[in-house]
Amino acid sequence: MVDTMREGWTELDGWTETEQAVAKEAFERAYGRAVERLVATVRDRTTALNSAESVWQLHDYLSIERHTMEGRFDFRLDGILFVFASLVKDELLTIKELTGLDAEKLAKIGAMSRF
């Protein structure tokens, strides 16, 4: 997980300290769920390993997942609404878990998560 949250963000940046804390906690919760989901999938796939080809397929899957997770779990407030919408859409996070963000941010996340 990449954490590029800058210290000292102010309300002028559009995020209160409370919102930043809510966002960080929700982000970390979703990351944990994504890791749990990945581990469960890998466990399932390893039971089907029966050839070199199946091992290489698992390797390819893990490479893709690593790339996807590293790109997705990049905590920057300037793009976090899109990340949250994606996480809600993929059921790694709920809108309710974002309670504490202002109504406009929640509405944007909710709208984007439907696409």
C-alpha positions as a LaTeX table, in Angstrom:
\begin{tabular}{lrrr}
\hline
Residue & $x$ (\AA) & $y$ (\AA) & $z$ (\AA) \\
\hline
Met1 & 0.00 & 0.00 & 0.00 \\
Val2 & 1.39 & 3.34 & $-1.01$ \\
Asp3 & 0.75 & 6.22 & 1.38 \\
Thr4 & 1.39 & 9.63 & $-0.10$ \\
Met5 & $-0.88$ & 11.60 & 2.25 \\
Arg6 & 0.81 & 14.89 & 2.90 \\
Glu7 & 1.10 & 16.20 & 6.42 \\
Gly8 & $-0.53$ & 19.52 & 7.08 \\
Trp9 & $-3.48$ & 19.40 & 4.70 \\
Thr10 & $-5.90$ & 22.13 & 5.61 \\
Glu11 & $-9.56$ & 22.85 & 5.07 \\
Leu12 & $-8.44$ & 25.06 & 2.17 \\
Asp13 & $-7.59$ & 21.85 & 0.34 \\
Gly14 & $-11.22$ & 20.78 & 0.69 \\
Trp15 & $-10.63$ & 18.17 & 3.40 \\
Thr16 & $-11.06$ & 18.78 & 7.10 \\
Glu17 & $-8.86$ & 16.91 & 9.54 \\
Thr18 & $-11.88$ & 14.79 & 10.51 \\
Glu19 & $-12.55$ & 13.93 & 6.86 \\
Gln20 & $-8.90$ & 13.01 & 6.37 \\
Ala21 & $-9.07$ & 10.64 & 9.34 \\
Val22 & $-12.31$ & 9.07 & 8.07 \\
Ala23 & $-10.81$ & 8.68 & 4.59 \\
Lys24 & $-7.59$ & 7.13 & 5.88 \\
Glu25 & $-9.44$ & 4.65 & 8.10 \\
Ala26 & $-11.84$ & 3.64 & 5.31 \\
Phe27 & $-8.95$ & 3.30 & 2.86 \\
Glu28 & $-7.02$ & 1.02 & 5.21 \\
Arg29 & $-10.14$ & $-1.06$ & 5.91 \\
Ala30 & $-10.75$ & $-1.56$ & 2.18 \\
Tyr31 & $-7.10$ & $-2.45$ & 1.62 \\
Gly32 & $-7.32$ & $-5.09$ & 4.33 \\
Arg33 & $-10.42$ & $-6.55$ & 2.71 \\
Ala34 & $-8.75$ & $-6.60$ & $-0.69$ \\
Val35 & $-5.78$ & $-8.48$ & 0.75 \\
Glu36 & $-8.09$ & $-10.97$ & 2.48 \\
Arg37 & $-9.95$ & $-11.51$ & $-0.80$ \\
Leu38 & $-6.67$ & $-12.03$ & $-2.66$ \\
Val39 & $-5.38$ & $-14.52$ & $-0.09$ \\
Ala40 & $-8.62$ & $-16.51$ & $-0.26$ \\
Thr41 & $-8.45$ & $-16.61$ & $-4.06$ \\
Val42 & $-4.83$ & $-17.74$ & $-4.01$ \\
Arg43 & $-5.65$ & $-20.49$ & $-1.51$ \\
Asp44 & $-8.43$ & $-21.72$ & $-3.79$ \\
Arg45 & $-6.21$ & $-21.59$ & $-6.86$ \\
Thr46 & $-3.34$ & $-23.43$ & $-5.25$ \\
Thr47 & $-5.53$ & $-26.48$ & $-4.68$ \\
Ala48 & $-5.91$ & $-26.73$ & $-8.46$ \\
Leu49 & $-2.18$ & $-26.63$ & $-9.21$ \\
Asn50 & $-1.33$ & $-29.76$ & $-11.13$ \\
Ser51 & 1.14 & $-28.73$ & $-13.82$ \\
Ala52 & 3.85 & $-26.24$ & $-14.64$ \\
Glu53 & 1.33 & $-24.38$ & $-16.78$ \\
Ser54 & $-1.05$ & $-23.95$ & $-13.84$ \\
Val55 & 1.83 & $-22.60$ & $-11.73$ \\
Trp56 & 2.69 & $-20.04$ & $-14.44$ \\
Gln57 & $-0.99$ & $-19.04$ & $-14.65$ \\
Leu58 & $-1.01$ & $-18.45$ & $-10.89$ \\
His59 & 2.17 & $-16.41$ & $-11.25$ \\
Asp60 & 0.60 & $-14.30$ & $-14.00$ \\
Tyr61 & $-2.54$ & $-13.80$ & $-11.91$ \\
Leu62 & $-0.48$ & $-12.64$ & $-8.92$ \\
Ser63 & 1.55 & $-10.28$ & $-11.08$ \\
Ile64 & $-1.60$ & $-8.67$ & $-12.44$ \\
Glu65 & $-3.17$ & $-8.43$ & $-8.98$ \\
Arg66 & $-0.05$ & $-6.83$ & $-7.54$ \\
His67 & 0.01 & $-4.24$ & $-10.30$ \\
Thr68 & $-3.72$ & $-3.57$ & $-9.86$ \\
Met69 & $-3.53$ & $-3.23$ & $-6.08$ \\
Glu70 & $-0.46$ & $-1.02$ & $-6.14$ \\
Gly71 & $-2.18$ & 1.31 & $-8.59$ \\
Arg72 & $-5.53$ & 1.28 & $-6.83$ \\
Phe73 & $-4.34$ & 1.66 & $-3.25$ \\
Asp74 & $-2.49$ & 4.92 & $-3.63$ \\
Phe75 & $-3.79$ & 7.29 & $-0.96$ \\
Arg76 & $-3.90$ & 10.78 & $-2.38$ \\
Leu77 & $-6.76$ & 13.03 & $-1.44$ \\
Asp78 & $-6.86$ & 14.64 & $-4.88$ \\
Gly79 & $-8.14$ & 11.40 & $-6.42$ \\
Ile80 & $-9.54$ & 9.52 & $-3.46$ \\
Leu81 & $-13.21$ & 10.02 & $-4.40$ \\
Phe82 & $-12.63$ & 7.95 & $-7.54$ \\
Val83 & $-10.82$ & 5.31 & $-5.51$ \\
Phe84 & $-13.64$ & 5.17 & $-2.97$ \\
Ala85 & $-16.24$ & 4.87 & $-5.74$ \\
Ser86 & $-14.32$ & 1.94 & $-7.19$ \\
Leu87 & $-14.01$ & 0.30 & $-3.78$ \\
Val88 & $-17.74$ & 0.73 & $-3.11$ \\
Lys89 & $-18.57$ & $-0.69$ & $-6.52$ \\
Asp90 & $-16.36$ & $-3.72$ & $-5.84$ \\
Glu91 & $-17.91$ & $-4.16$ & $-2.38$ \\
Leu92 & $-14.67$ & $-3.56$ & $-0.53$ \\
Leu93 & $-16.20$ & $-0.54$ & 1.20 \\
Thr94 & $-19.67$ & 0.81 & 1.92 \\
Ile95 & $-20.92$ & 4.36 & 1.74 \\
Lys96 & $-21.85$ & 4.06 & 5.42 \\
Glu97 & $-18.18$ & 3.46 & 6.27 \\
Leu98 & $-17.47$ & 6.89 & 4.80 \\
Thr99 & $-19.76$ & 8.66 & 7.26 \\
Gly100 & $-17.96$ & 11.78 & 8.34 \\
Leu101 & $-17.21$ & 13.02 & 4.83 \\
Asp102 & $-19.33$ & 15.94 & 3.73 \\
Ala103 & $-22.58$ & 15.26 & 1.90 \\
Glu104 & $-21.24$ & 16.44 & $-1.45$ \\
Lys105 & $-18.30$ & 14.02 & $-1.35$ \\
Leu106 & $-20.61$ & 11.15 & $-0.33$ \\
Ala107 & $-23.01$ & 12.00 & $-3.16$ \\
Lys108 & $-20.16$ & 12.01 & $-5.69$ \\
Ile109 & $-18.84$ & 8.67 & $-4.45$ \\
Gly110 & $-22.32$ & 7.17 & $-4.54$ \\
Ala111 & $-23.00$ & 8.40 & $-8.06$ \\
Met112 & $-19.63$ & 7.28 & $-9.43$ \\
Ser113 & $-19.94$ & 3.85 & $-7.82$ \\
Arg114 & $-23.01$ & 3.09 & $-9.90$ \\
Phe115 & $-21.06$ & 3.22 & $-13.18$ \\
\hline
\end{tabular}
